[in-house]
Amino acid sequence: MEHKYTTNNFLVRNAIIGIHELLECDYNSFLETIRENKIFQEQLFVASRSLYESLQKYYSGDSMKRKKINQLSESVYKYYKRSKERSTPFGLFSETSIGSFSSTEKLNLNGKTLKKVLLDSEWLIRLVFKIEKEYSRELAYKINPANYQFGDRVVQLFSINDTKIEEVNIKFTKVYQLIDELCCDKYVYFNCIIEKLVESYGEEYRDIATSYIMSLIDSHFLISNINSELIMNFKFEEFISKVKEIDKQNLYYFKLIAISNLIVEYSELEIGDGIEKLQEIYKLMSSLVEPNFLQIDLYNDGQIQLGNENKTQIVEFAEFLVSNSDHVKRTYLDDYKEKFLDKYGVNREVQLMELFDSNLGIGSPYGYQHPKNDFWESSPSTVYFSEKEELEYLNNFEKALETGGNIQLYNEEDFFNQDKDKINLGFELFFYVNKVDGKSVLSLTNTGCSKNLGASSGRFSILSDKLEHYHQTITQIVENNNHVSGYNSCEITFLPENLRHANVMRTTNVREKVLSLFTNMDKRSQILSDIYIGIDSKNSFYARNFKTKELLKFYSTNMYNQMMFSNELRFLCEIAQEDHFGIFPWEMVYQKFSHIPRIVFKDIIVAPERWRLSGRMLSKDIHQIILENNLPTKLYVDNSDNRILINRNNPLDNQLFEDIVRKSSNKNEELCLSECIFDSHLVEKESTTHISDIVVPVFAKDEIKEPRYIKEILPEVIPTNVRQKIPFDEWLYFKLYMSADRQEEFLSDIMPQILKLVNLDDGMSFYIRYTDPKFHIRLRIRTQNLYKSFEKIQEIFQLCIQNKLISNIDISTYDREIERYGGLERIPLVEEIFCLDTEIVINSLSLIRQKRLDLTLDDLAIIFNYFYLKSFFKDNNKEIIQFLEFACPEHLDSQNRDKNRNTALIDLYLIKGYLINLLPELSKLCQRLKKLSDSCIQLSDDYTYIIYDSIIHVHNNRLFGIKRENETKIYAIIRGLIISEEFRNGHNHG
């Protein structure tokens, strides 16, 4: 079978200590055993200096309580186990290298283990902040790209001074505006900013200006020229040169030179010989800034090779995952798209910051937490798998339990029948690799997959030139695809809210553009407030730079959890990916079970056998827990990718396991366990095996050029005072709350009274039905004298409230959907159409209620929809059919059973003019529809069709309410009528 995906090289991460058992009977013996283990002692010093120092106090005979000794012993033992039983990179515990696929396996990693020693990011950032305070007058400043203007405030996207504060803002004053204009795109020295302010406001304001600028620096509204590339492409030598220029008192320069030299000396030492050198470095660094000092990583310049059999397995599994995503029909982002379209309509691009505002916009997508929305919302409906799939997964689950076998995801018939046309650009898969009977066996890690190519390699690209080239190769796949598809790639980099997390944000930027917040980048930086969001004709979100008109896709190739990103940044990253990919439906189906058998796809282990223990089970005796759950001798205690291997033949492991169970029980927490599948590991070094995992980038073989679904002609910018009409500014906008079962009574009995009053004052009015979440009718009114009209209409509303017809009335701002209906040029005509349609629908409903019109609402909908289409397209049936294919691609042939009756309805009520005699306003409406059609000639077909469909949609809403399925059926009926009409016309002409 021809595969559409491929993979070449991959990352290898392995522990530097080989697997061997430690069978000490108690913690005292264990601590003595590791006392002379120089390698582990240095590993512990780098991982947790405080724990290392506590251990040394224990060795020196300092008096400690038994409880503290036990806590110390357990903590050290966990680190010791981590040093040989986990491959995830951390300090001196594990190393990173590159692997490849080949016809022959080569699993011996013969390269040299090398150190990469960097300044701890938090230490570096705090040093920069300290220098900014002490040498503020010697530095130059730019506006922080995380600032954006929002009304009369200047807001920062988040705060890095206080992790408890989600947002910082100041008044947008003329002073700030002057500074913003001066420093928005270039560095300006402190004294130059002062002189500019003094020039504008006078010498007497110099002290106030100085104090104000210092406050902007302290709160990071201004960032200096030494706050540049701190976590991306950082070079210590260049930083020292910048410090030298301003450090006239040599408070920092000589110490930084000494630190740099000591780091070089430490880097050349063997692991196990470096504690004294590290202590010397830490002492010097602590004289500048506390508390963390260095970030140390290991890489290996060797390379292993996996067999091509494993490559084929990975590619087949990748194709299974991609085809599986086709079953995902609705995610939380689909819910967010509906909210966007509901508020803004189509052909509208909205500023990102406005969009995410809970009051002015629609807030953040469901589940986003930084910050939480200012309103409560229920969980949106999602569809990740069909009922048939769920049943199949459950059947496989039951079968595995009955037979004691595995849950097999591979189904040959389904696999070869899956949609192979669905192609993702690429993604990354994470596997443990073990040796079983001489074969390399792949087992998916808890991380599973990443949708973002290059996300895993970015963090390690800073370690060596070889790893940087590997990262560039991976990200270039994305760059090339975006280039041919007309998108610009943009890397997001920022200082996190909690600066302790900054180390995992390091990466090498290979992209031309960057969105950099709280730190500067020399590359072409994007401005937060310039980013606008729209929805294309494929119903996907896109981002555009409003000023340059460039389409952008945003990525973040660091290891910082995107769930921790500010909402806006997370959203930008998520919409650049295939949002339906990466969901494992079987995990969602099985999550309710406390015991899940092993899950496999052919020879790949997708998930080990797992147990979830909680509540009463954890309060039982440990032996009873093991017996009742049939737990294996070796198992893992899981917490995401942080897992602890327990070997019940090891007394210390038994003691550790009992402590873990007891703590989980006391805290009423769930305990997750999984089987230890294999003992033999992949990577070999000096005749011992080392636990390892691999990160495999999988990508499409052929270049994918995404079709352009976004129009090049951008919507016009509409001023707020034109778009939004506050009460009594040309319009009055009411929300009339009532029970759904009395809406027809209101429309047929009360609305005619309102229309009569409006018409007496030469006005116009239209309504739609709405649910948000309570049912209500939204009524807009425009008259010559709105205040006078309001007094009269108020009397009608008062009577409705007394009669329990209306429960509540809100007066609101009318946000005109100008882009949805063709822009400023067309919105007055569209509003006139709405008002005519309102009058026609209200009169129709009254005629039906008075039994003067013997039609159902569905009959009336067919007639009116037919009328609209014939008017829009001026009787051109071929164009009508083309429109219906666009608006309703589903062909519901079953809706044409009453074709003869529907044809007769059209003939009687429209062609013979019966309905026009009853509703003379239809003639005027027809003229307005044709006028709108003429004005849309210069627009694209798609945009024109969206305008027409929107107008027909709100007509249907007025007629029978919010019933999208009904509208689809009506379009299908009309398609059948028009096709029959065309056939008859062709036959007659023939």
mmCIF file of N, CA and C in Angstrom, residues 543 820 917:
data_model
loop_
_atom_site.group_PDB
_atom_site.id
_atom_site.type_symbol
_atom_site.label_atom_id
_atom_site.label_comp_id
_atom_site.label_asym_id
_atom_site.label_seq_id
_atom_site.Cartn_x
_atom_site.Cartn_y
_atom_site.Cartn_z
ATOM 1 N N ALA A 543 -5.839 34.176 10.845
ATOM 2 C CA ALA A 543 -5.319 35.412 11.435
ATOM 3 C C ALA A 543 -4.670 36.241 10.332
ATOM 4 N N ARG A 820 -21.588 41.383 6.972
ATOM 5 C CA ARG A 820 -22.395 40.230 6.565
ATOM 6 C C ARG A 820 -23.269 40.576 5.350
ATOM 7 N N ASN A 917 -51.796 39.814 -4.472
ATOM 8 C CA ASN A 917 -53.043 40.559 -4.228
ATOM 9 C C ASN A 917 -53.309 40.717 -2.733
#
